[in-house]
Amino acid sequence: MSGLIPQFGSVFLTLAAFVVALSIIVAIHEFGHYIVGRWSGIGADVFSLGFGPVIWSRVDKRGTRWQIAALPLGGFVKFRGDANASGGVDEAALAGLDAKERRQTMNGAPLWARTATVAAGPVFNFILSIIVFTGVFMARGVVSEPLTVGELRPLPVEQQLLPGDVILEVAGQKPPSFDDAAAFETFMSSLPVEAQITYTVERDGQVVEAQGPYPYPAIATRIVPQSASYDIEMKPGDVIQRIDGAPVFAFDQLKEVVENSDGRPLQLDVWRAGEELEFVLVPRRVDEPQPDNSFKTQWRIGIAGGLFFEPAVSTPGPLEAVNAAGAQTWGIITGSLSGLYHMVTGAISSCNLSGPIGIAQASGAMASQGTTSFIWFIAVLSTAVGLMNLFPIPVLDGGHLVFYAYEAVVGRPPSDKALRLLMSLGLAVILSIMVLGVTNDLFCP
């Protein structure tokens, strides 16, 4: 088991990161149900973070018991008239209520109020993601135009560029906008792959030439959790100098070798803060989404690259940041749906589905890479949780919304017998998915 859980300090801290991430997401999700239910005239008996024995609780002036339970693996809101935390009808409790009191229960509320209350949980998850992404974009900033050197990354080669230099030309070519990914990629592919390149820069109002490394050297700016490079304890800032003894100057050289490796072990000579290290790394098959929403299988090692310097940034306006955050959230939703579709059709491996162990691994890995990475991960996971709850599976919010849609069309809810059967089937589906996820965590490469 110790090999399954990343070591960023201790197993305790890894599990703590998982609990913190899950607790925040569940709290926001359940608060969405609670507050919209309250606004819609539906009262809540219990708001619980966690399950099992109650550690702490208090009752507010509205009669809602707020509590923290011992098992921090979820939460629930028990509305008035519900038989239990999962819902259902408490016939005995409803029998003695008058019309006004019955209106304050989930089952006695009008269809619009029930629909809004159930939908609010996933919606609040999406709102959390957009708020977090917006904050991160505003804190990180966006790359300034024209491209300007911010902080230089440590490299084992001579660097004559200085912070504040405005990049006018690279090897005699003018760089396009950094925001135009396709044009920038074309520009990079046209540059000579050499250890040193001539840069024309504006420095203190003068145009000068300076020598520097290839713009995208083989440097790890980020290590992907649960990847081959993460498992052998490579670190952000590692510079790959040689692969199987052959010199490497550009990240694309590293990428080409990995993609053509067919999974064979690679010998990496790495520079880390002045120290020379050797690693043996085995690339892994990864199913990657494509622009047309298809998937392509590639060999990957889990290293993200970047420029040899941190570009200078400017703070985006609130509207620009919100738009970028919305696009980020929508991209996660569409990518997740595409991945699920391709798993169901067999186009990609079911190993792409992670269970609780995998999520705990990712939580710990992102926490080990800093507060910003961990907060970003919470936003990604919040979007995933919101989307999952919208799936039309009984026992999930999406299943309840399907029942409400049926009621809106037919004029009456499904029969109790049908509901019990569908709930049992839905629970079986959820348990099957959980078993598959755990199996993947334990046995998938």
Short mmCIF file of C-alpha atoms in Angstrom, two decimals:
data_model
loop_
_atom_site.label_atom_id
_atom_site.label_comp_id
_atom_site.label_asym_id
_atom_site.label_seq_id
_atom_site.Cartn_x
_atom_site.Cartn_y
_atom_site.Cartn_z
CA MET A 1 0.00 0.00 0.00
CA SER A 2 2.87 2.40 0.70
CA GLY A 3 3.73 2.35 -2.97
CA LEU A 4 0.24 3.52 -3.83
CA ILE A 5 0.31 6.67 -1.73
CA PRO A 6 2.75 9.46 -2.64
CA GLN A 7 5.19 10.52 0.04
CA PHE A 8 4.98 14.29 0.45
CA GLY A 9 5.97 14.43 4.09
CA SER A 10 3.92 11.48 5.31
CA VAL A 11 0.92 9.31 4.58
CA PHE A 12 -0.97 11.35 7.18
CA LEU A 13 -0.47 14.57 5.23
CA THR A 14 -1.52 12.88 1.99
CA LEU A 15 -4.75 11.68 3.54
CA ALA A 16 -5.21 15.09 5.18
CA ALA A 17 -4.99 16.78 1.75
CA PHE A 18 -7.60 14.36 0.41
CA VAL A 19 -9.94 14.99 3.34
CA VAL A 20 -9.53 18.77 3.06
CA ALA A 21 -10.24 18.76 -0.69
CA LEU A 22 -13.24 16.46 -0.36
CA SER A 23 -14.65 18.30 2.65
CA ILE A 24 -14.56 21.67 0.89
CA ILE A 25 -16.24 20.29 -2.21
CA VAL A 26 -18.91 18.39 -0.26
CA ALA A 27 -19.60 21.39 1.99
CA ILE A 28 -20.19 23.65 -1.02
CA HIS A 29 -22.33 21.00 -2.75
CA GLU A 30 -24.55 20.38 0.28
CA PHE A 31 -24.75 24.09 1.11
CA GLY A 32 -26.12 24.62 -2.40
CA HIS A 33 -28.92 22.17 -1.66
CA TYR A 34 -29.53 23.71 1.77
CA ILE A 35 -29.59 27.40 0.89
CA VAL A 36 -31.66 27.08 -2.28
CA GLY A 37 -34.03 24.79 -0.40
CA ARG A 38 -34.35 27.43 2.31
CA TRP A 39 -34.91 30.17 -0.27
CA SER A 40 -37.57 27.94 -1.86
CA GLY A 41 -39.40 27.46 1.45
CA ILE A 42 -38.09 23.97 2.27
CA GLY A 43 -36.79 23.45 5.79
CA ALA A 44 -33.79 21.30 6.70
CA ASP A 45 -33.56 19.12 9.80
CA VAL A 46 -29.84 18.24 9.51
CA PHE A 47 -26.80 19.58 7.67
CA SER A 48 -23.95 17.11 8.13
CA LEU A 49 -20.32 17.06 7.04
CA GLY A 50 -19.32 13.42 7.22
CA PHE A 51 -21.17 10.28 8.24
CA GLY A 52 -21.29 8.10 11.32
CA PRO A 53 -20.93 9.16 14.96
CA VAL A 54 -21.43 12.89 15.50
CA ILE A 55 -18.37 14.74 16.84
CA TRP A 56 -19.93 18.20 17.12
CA SER A 57 -23.36 19.68 16.53
CA ARG A 58 -25.55 22.68 17.26
CA VAL A 59 -29.11 23.65 16.38
CA ASP A 60 -29.74 27.07 14.84
CA LYS A 61 -32.80 29.29 15.25
CA ARG A 62 -34.50 27.66 12.25
CA GLY A 63 -34.31 24.23 13.86
CA THR A 64 -31.54 22.89 11.60
CA ARG A 65 -28.91 20.77 13.29
CA TRP A 66 -25.42 21.54 11.95
CA GLN A 67 -23.02 18.70 12.64
CA ILE A 68 -19.61 17.22 11.92
CA ALA A 69 -19.44 13.42 11.87
CA ALA A 70 -16.51 11.05 12.30
CA LEU A 71 -16.20 9.73 8.73
CA PRO A 72 -15.18 12.68 6.50
CA LEU A 73 -16.05 10.97 3.21
CA GLY A 74 -19.10 12.97 2.22
CA GLY A 75 -22.05 14.76 3.73
CA PHE A 76 -25.77 15.28 3.44
CA VAL A 77 -28.74 17.55 4.06
CA LYS A 78 -31.81 15.88 5.55
CA PHE A 79 -34.82 17.97 4.63
CA ARG A 80 -38.04 17.96 6.60
CA GLY A 81 -40.26 15.05 5.73
CA ASP A 82 -37.35 12.92 4.49
CA ALA A 83 -37.18 9.38 5.85
CA ASN A 84 -33.36 9.50 6.09
CA ALA A 85 -30.26 11.20 4.73
CA SER A 86 -30.83 9.63 1.30
CA GLY A 87 -34.32 11.06 0.99
CA GLY A 88 -37.50 9.02 0.78
CA VAL A 89 -40.80 9.89 2.38
CA ASP A 90 -41.40 9.75 6.13
CA GLU A 91 -45.13 9.05 5.96
CA ALA A 92 -45.55 9.10 9.73
CA ALA A 93 -43.98 12.56 9.99
CA LEU A 94 -46.03 13.94 7.10
CA ALA A 95 -49.33 12.56 8.38
CA GLY A 96 -49.62 15.03 11.25
CA LEU A 97 -48.73 18.18 9.28
CA ASP A 98 -51.11 20.85 8.06
CA ALA A 99 -50.86 22.35 4.58
CA LYS A 100 -48.45 25.13 5.62
CA GLU A 101 -46.14 22.75 7.46
CA ARG A 102 -46.28 20.22 4.62
CA ARG A 103 -45.20 22.96 2.18
CA GLN A 104 -41.95 23.25 4.17
CA THR A 105 -41.03 19.62 3.48
CA MET A 106 -39.22 18.38 0.38
CA ASN A 107 -42.06 16.07 -0.63
CA GLY A 108 -44.76 18.69 -0.01
CA ALA A 109 -43.01 21.48 -1.92
CA PRO A 110 -44.02 22.38 -5.48
CA LEU A 111 -42.11 20.84 -8.36
CA TRP A 112 -40.13 23.99 -9.15
CA ALA A 113 -38.83 24.23 -5.57
CA ARG A 114 -37.74 20.60 -5.47
CA THR A 115 -36.05 20.90 -8.86
CA ALA A 116 -34.15 24.05 -7.90
CA THR A 117 -33.06 22.54 -4.57
CA VAL A 118 -31.71 19.35 -6.12
CA ALA A 119 -30.00 21.11 -9.03
CA ALA A 120 -28.33 23.61 -6.70
CA GLY A 121 -25.72 21.13 -5.42
CA PRO A 122 -23.97 20.55 -8.77
CA VAL A 123 -24.48 24.20 -9.75
CA PHE A 124 -22.69 25.36 -6.60
CA ASN A 125 -19.81 23.00 -7.43
CA PHE A 126 -19.46 24.68 -10.82
CA ILE A 127 -19.67 28.12 -9.20
CA LEU A 128 -16.91 27.13 -6.76
CA SER A 129 -14.72 26.06 -9.68
CA ILE A 130 -15.27 29.31 -11.57
CA ILE A 131 -14.56 31.41 -8.46
CA VAL A 132 -11.32 29.49 -7.74
CA PHE A 133 -10.14 29.56 -11.35
CA THR A 134 -10.90 33.28 -11.52
CA GLY A 135 -8.86 33.91 -8.40
CA VAL A 136 -5.93 31.85 -9.68
CA PHE A 137 -5.94 33.60 -13.06
CA MET A 138 -5.95 37.00 -11.37
CA ALA A 139 -3.22 35.97 -8.92
CA ARG A 140 -0.98 34.40 -11.57
CA GLY A 141 -1.69 37.01 -14.20
CA VAL A 142 -1.55 36.60 -17.97
CA VAL A 143 1.55 36.75 -20.11
CA SER A 144 2.48 40.30 -21.08
CA GLU A 145 2.70 41.32 -24.71
CA PRO A 146 5.24 41.64 -26.22
CA LEU A 147 6.92 38.63 -24.59
CA THR A 148 9.09 39.88 -21.72
CA VAL A 149 11.55 38.02 -19.51
CA GLY A 150 10.37 37.72 -15.94
CA GLU A 151 12.35 35.39 -13.68
CA LEU A 152 15.11 33.23 -15.20
CA ARG A 153 14.97 29.51 -14.40
CA PRO A 154 18.18 27.89 -13.09
CA LEU A 155 19.93 26.09 -15.97
CA PRO A 156 23.34 24.47 -16.41
CA VAL A 157 24.18 26.78 -19.35
CA GLU A 158 25.20 30.39 -19.81
CA GLN A 159 22.35 32.91 -19.88
CA GLN A 160 22.96 36.48 -21.02
CA LEU A 161 19.32 37.57 -20.94
CA LEU A 162 18.13 39.60 -17.96
CA PRO A 163 14.77 40.07 -16.25
CA GLY A 164 12.88 42.85 -18.02
CA ASP A 165 14.32 42.09 -21.47
CA VAL A 166 11.65 42.41 -24.17
CA ILE A 167 12.07 39.63 -26.77
CA LEU A 168 12.14 41.20 -30.25
CA GLU A 169 13.68 38.34 -32.24
CA VAL A 170 14.86 34.78 -31.66
CA ALA A 171 17.48 33.56 -34.14
CA GLY A 172 16.46 36.42 -36.42
CA GLN A 173 12.72 35.66 -36.28
CA LYS A 174 10.05 37.77 -34.61
CA PRO A 175 7.97 35.73 -32.13
CA PRO A 176 4.16 35.77 -32.53
CA SER A 177 1.72 36.44 -29.70
CA PHE A 178 2.19 34.02 -26.82
CA ASP A 179 -1.61 33.62 -26.69
CA ASP A 180 -1.70 32.23 -30.24
CA ALA A 181 -0.68 28.67 -29.37
CA ALA A 182 -0.72 27.37 -32.96
CA ALA A 183 1.38 30.24 -34.32
CA PHE A 184 3.82 30.01 -31.40
CA GLU A 185 4.21 26.26 -31.94
CA THR A 186 4.94 26.84 -35.64
CA PHE A 187 7.44 29.53 -34.69
CA MET A 188 9.22 27.19 -32.26
CA SER A 189 9.46 24.40 -34.83
CA SER A 190 11.23 26.76 -37.23
CA LEU A 191 14.07 27.59 -34.80
CA PRO A 192 17.42 25.80 -34.94
CA VAL A 193 17.78 23.23 -32.15
CA GLU A 194 21.09 24.31 -30.67
CA ALA A 195 22.60 24.67 -27.21
CA GLN A 196 22.86 28.47 -27.66
CA ILE A 197 20.68 30.83 -29.70
CA THR A 198 20.96 34.57 -30.41
CA TYR A 199 18.20 36.74 -28.94
CA THR A 200 17.53 40.33 -29.98
CA VAL A 201 16.04 42.17 -27.04
CA GLU A 202 15.09 45.63 -25.92
CA ARG A 203 16.91 46.43 -22.69
CA ASP A 204 16.67 49.79 -20.95
CA GLY A 205 15.50 51.42 -24.16
CA GLN A 206 18.30 49.94 -26.31
CA VAL A 207 18.26 47.04 -28.74
CA VAL A 208 20.96 44.50 -27.91
CA GLU A 209 21.85 40.93 -28.76
CA ALA A 210 22.31 38.25 -26.11
CA GLN A 211 23.07 34.54 -26.12
CA GLY A 212 20.71 32.15 -24.40
CA PRO A 213 19.55 28.53 -24.41
CA TYR A 214 16.94 27.09 -26.74
CA PRO A 215 13.64 28.79 -25.74
CA TYR A 216 11.97 25.53 -24.67
CA PRO A 217 14.76 23.48 -23.10
CA ALA A 218 14.22 19.98 -21.73
CA ILE A 219 13.26 21.28 -18.31
CA ALA A 220 10.49 19.95 -16.09
CA THR A 221 8.35 22.90 -15.05
CA ARG A 222 5.73 20.55 -13.60
CA ILE A 223 5.57 16.86 -12.70
CA VAL A 224 2.22 15.19 -13.38
CA PRO A 225 0.85 13.23 -10.40
CA GLN A 226 0.72 9.43 -10.78
CA SER A 227 3.07 9.56 -13.76
CA ALA A 228 6.31 7.73 -14.54
CA SER A 229 8.45 10.75 -13.66
CA TYR A 230 6.52 11.32 -10.41
CA ASP A 231 7.04 7.73 -9.31
CA ILE A 232 10.84 7.96 -9.66
CA GLU A 233 10.81 11.25 -7.72
CA MET A 234 11.81 13.69 -10.42
CA LYS A 235 11.21 17.30 -9.36
CA PRO A 236 10.09 20.56 -10.99
CA GLY A 237 13.23 22.35 -12.19
CA ASP A 238 15.02 19.15 -13.27
CA VAL A 239 16.85 19.65 -16.57
CA ILE A 240 17.28 16.62 -18.82
CA GLN A 241 20.72 16.89 -20.43
CA ARG A 242 21.06 13.48 -22.08
CA ILE A 243 18.81 10.57 -23.02
CA ASP A 244 20.60 7.24 -23.42
CA GLY A 245 23.82 9.23 -23.69
CA ALA A 246 22.62 11.53 -26.51
CA PRO A 247 22.65 15.30 -25.76
CA VAL A 248 19.25 17.00 -25.46
CA PHE A 249 18.76 20.76 -25.93
CA ALA A 250 15.01 21.04 -26.57
CA PHE A 251 11.88 19.72 -24.92
CA ASP A 252 10.67 18.50 -28.32
CA GLN A 253 13.73 16.25 -28.53
CA LEU A 254 12.75 14.67 -25.22
CA LYS A 255 9.15 14.35 -26.38
CA GLU A 256 10.16 12.67 -29.64
CA VAL A 257 12.32 10.08 -27.91
CA VAL A 258 9.59 9.27 -25.40
CA GLU A 259 6.84 8.99 -28.03
CA ASN A 260 8.98 6.63 -30.12
CA SER A 261 10.20 4.59 -27.16
CA ASP A 262 7.47 1.93 -27.37
CA GLY A 263 7.69 1.80 -23.60
CA ARG A 264 11.32 0.78 -23.30
CA PRO A 265 13.32 2.07 -20.29
CA LEU A 266 15.16 5.35 -20.89
CA GLN A 267 18.38 6.45 -19.20
CA LEU A 268 18.12 10.13 -18.23
CA ASP A 269 21.03 12.30 -17.13
CA VAL A 270 19.49 15.13 -15.13
CA TRP A 271 20.85 18.39 -13.72
CA ARG A 272 19.22 19.51 -10.48
CA ALA A 273 20.45 22.67 -8.74
CA GLY A 274 24.06 21.98 -9.63
CA GLU A 275 23.90 18.24 -8.98
CA GLU A 276 24.18 15.56 -11.69
CA LEU A 277 21.64 12.72 -11.29
CA GLU A 278 20.76 9.58 -13.23
CA PHE A 279 17.28 8.13 -13.63
CA VAL A 280 15.88 5.09 -15.39
CA LEU A 281 12.39 5.96 -16.55
CA VAL A 282 9.79 3.75 -18.24
CA PRO A 283 7.22 5.66 -20.36
CA ARG A 284 3.56 4.75 -19.97
CA ARG A 285 0.67 4.53 -22.39
CA VAL A 286 -1.68 7.48 -21.96
CA ASP A 287 -4.98 8.20 -23.74
CA GLU A 288 -4.98 11.90 -24.59
CA PRO A 289 -7.98 14.00 -25.75
CA GLN A 290 -7.69 15.59 -29.19
CA PRO A 291 -9.24 18.84 -30.50
CA ASP A 292 -12.01 16.85 -32.24
CA ASN A 293 -12.91 15.15 -28.90
CA SER A 294 -11.38 11.87 -29.99
CA PHE A 295 -8.53 10.23 -28.07
CA LYS A 296 -5.03 9.25 -29.12
CA THR A 297 -2.78 6.80 -27.32
CA GLN A 298 0.73 8.12 -26.68
CA TRP A 299 3.78 7.21 -24.64
CA ARG A 300 4.25 9.76 -21.87
CA ILE A 301 6.47 10.30 -18.80
CA GLY A 302 4.46 13.03 -17.05
CA ILE A 303 6.74 16.05 -17.49
CA ALA A 304 5.40 19.46 -18.53
CA GLY A 305 7.85 21.85 -20.17
CA GLY A 306 8.12 25.59 -20.52
CA LEU A 307 10.30 28.52 -21.51
CA PHE A 308 13.71 28.89 -19.90
CA PHE A 309 12.29 31.92 -18.10
CA GLU A 310 9.05 32.82 -16.42
CA PRO A 311 7.34 35.31 -18.73
CA ALA A 312 6.45 38.66 -17.20
CA VAL A 313 2.74 38.85 -16.48
CA SER A 314 0.02 41.45 -16.10
CA THR A 315 -3.13 41.19 -14.01
CA PRO A 316 -6.24 40.50 -16.10
CA GLY A 317 -9.46 42.38 -15.51
CA PRO A 318 -12.24 40.64 -13.55
CA LEU A 319 -14.33 40.00 -16.68
CA GLU A 320 -11.38 38.54 -18.58
CA ALA A 321 -10.53 36.29 -15.63
CA VAL A 322 -14.15 35.12 -15.24
CA ASN A 323 -14.38 34.33 -18.95
CA ALA A 324 -11.17 32.31 -18.77
CA ALA A 325 -12.44 30.52 -15.65
CA GLY A 326 -15.73 29.67 -17.35
CA ALA A 327 -13.87 28.32 -20.36
CA GLN A 328 -11.63 26.25 -18.06
CA THR A 329 -14.65 24.77 -16.27
CA TRP A 330 -16.45 24.03 -19.53
CA GLY A 331 -13.30 22.39 -20.90
CA ILE A 332 -13.19 20.02 -17.91
CA ILE A 333 -16.86 19.13 -18.40
CA THR A 334 -16.58 18.42 -22.12
CA GLY A 335 -13.29 16.57 -21.70
CA SER A 336 -14.74 14.37 -18.95
CA LEU A 337 -17.82 13.54 -20.99
CA SER A 338 -15.69 12.72 -24.02
CA GLY A 339 -13.42 10.50 -21.94
CA LEU A 340 -16.38 8.66 -20.42
CA TYR A 341 -17.93 8.11 -23.86
CA HIS A 342 -14.69 6.71 -25.25
CA MET A 343 -14.27 4.42 -22.23
CA VAL A 344 -17.80 3.06 -22.66
CA THR A 345 -17.24 2.44 -26.38
CA GLY A 346 -13.89 0.78 -25.69
CA ALA A 347 -11.88 3.35 -27.63
CA ILE A 348 -9.69 4.02 -24.60
CA SER A 349 -8.80 2.01 -21.53
CA SER A 350 -11.08 1.95 -18.48
CA CYS A 351 -7.89 2.57 -16.48
CA ASN A 352 -8.53 6.26 -17.16
CA LEU A 353 -11.16 6.09 -14.39
CA SER A 354 -9.68 6.69 -10.93
CA GLY A 355 -11.12 5.65 -7.59
CA PRO A 356 -10.64 7.06 -4.08
CA ILE A 357 -7.04 5.86 -3.83
CA GLY A 358 -6.15 7.58 -7.09
CA ILE A 359 -7.89 10.78 -6.00
CA ALA A 360 -6.01 10.66 -2.69
CA GLN A 361 -2.75 10.23 -4.61
CA ALA A 362 -3.55 13.22 -6.79
CA SER A 363 -4.56 15.29 -3.75
CA GLY A 364 -1.27 14.61 -2.04
CA ALA A 365 0.75 15.16 -5.18
CA MET A 366 -0.84 18.52 -5.89
CA ALA A 367 -0.48 19.60 -2.27
CA SER A 368 3.22 18.72 -2.45
CA GLN A 369 3.61 21.07 -5.44
CA GLY A 370 2.33 24.10 -3.54
CA THR A 371 -0.81 25.85 -2.36
CA THR A 372 -1.77 27.18 -5.79
CA SER A 373 -1.57 23.71 -7.38
CA PHE A 374 -3.67 22.23 -4.57
CA ILE A 375 -6.31 24.96 -4.85
CA TRP A 376 -6.41 24.44 -8.63
CA PHE A 377 -6.91 20.70 -8.03
CA ILE A 378 -9.84 21.43 -5.70
CA ALA A 379 -11.50 23.45 -8.48
CA VAL A 380 -10.95 20.66 -11.02
CA LEU A 381 -12.32 18.05 -8.63
CA SER A 382 -15.30 20.26 -7.78
CA THR A 383 -16.24 20.42 -11.47
CA ALA A 384 -15.91 16.63 -11.73
CA VAL A 385 -18.10 16.09 -8.65
CA GLY A 386 -20.73 18.49 -9.96
CA LEU A 387 -20.79 16.76 -13.33
CA MET A 388 -20.94 13.28 -11.80
CA ASN A 389 -23.94 14.26 -9.68
CA LEU A 390 -25.80 15.35 -12.80
CA PHE A 391 -25.60 11.90 -14.38
CA PRO A 392 -29.16 10.51 -14.76
CA ILE A 393 -28.58 7.71 -12.26
CA PRO A 394 -31.09 7.18 -9.45
CA VAL A 395 -29.66 8.12 -6.00
CA LEU A 396 -27.67 10.93 -7.68
CA ASP A 397 -29.04 14.46 -8.15
CA GLY A 398 -29.36 13.82 -11.87
CA GLY A 399 -31.60 10.83 -11.21
CA HIS A 400 -33.91 12.93 -9.05
CA LEU A 401 -34.04 15.58 -11.78
CA VAL A 402 -35.12 12.87 -14.25
CA PHE A 403 -37.92 11.87 -11.87
CA TYR A 404 -39.00 15.49 -11.64
CA ALA A 405 -38.97 15.80 -15.43
CA TYR A 406 -41.21 12.72 -15.62
CA GLU A 407 -43.54 14.30 -13.06
CA ALA A 408 -43.66 17.52 -15.06
CA VAL A 409 -44.65 15.67 -18.24
CA VAL A 410 -47.01 13.03 -16.81
CA GLY A 411 -48.45 15.12 -14.00
CA ARG A 412 -47.56 12.70 -11.20
CA PRO A 413 -44.34 11.26 -9.75
CA PRO A 414 -43.26 7.67 -10.45
CA SER A 415 -44.89 5.06 -8.23
CA ASP A 416 -43.23 4.12 -4.94
CA LYS A 417 -42.55 0.63 -6.28
CA ALA A 418 -40.85 2.01 -9.40
CA LEU A 419 -38.83 4.45 -7.32
CA ARG A 420 -37.59 1.72 -4.98
CA LEU A 421 -36.58 -0.47 -7.93
CA LEU A 422 -34.83 2.37 -9.75
CA MET A 423 -33.04 3.48 -6.58
CA SER A 424 -31.77 -0.07 -6.05
CA LEU A 425 -30.52 -0.23 -9.63
CA GLY A 426 -28.91 3.18 -9.30
CA LEU A 427 -27.14 2.15 -6.10
CA ALA A 428 -25.86 -0.97 -7.84
CA VAL A 429 -24.48 1.14 -10.70
CA ILE A 430 -22.72 3.52 -8.29
CA LEU A 431 -21.21 0.65 -6.31
CA SER A 432 -20.02 -0.98 -9.53
CA ILE A 433 -18.32 2.24 -10.61
CA MET A 434 -16.67 2.54 -7.20
CA VAL A 435 -15.41 -1.05 -7.39
CA LEU A 436 -14.04 -0.41 -10.88
CA GLY A 437 -12.31 2.74 -9.67
CA VAL A 438 -10.68 0.99 -6.71
CA THR A 439 -9.64 -1.92 -8.95
CA ASN A 440 -8.04 0.53 -11.36
CA ASP A 441 -6.21 2.23 -8.49
CA LEU A 442 -4.80 -1.10 -7.33
CA PHE A 443 -4.00 -2.88 -10.57
CA CYS A 444 -3.76 -0.44 -13.51
CA PRO A 445 -0.18 0.53 -14.48
#
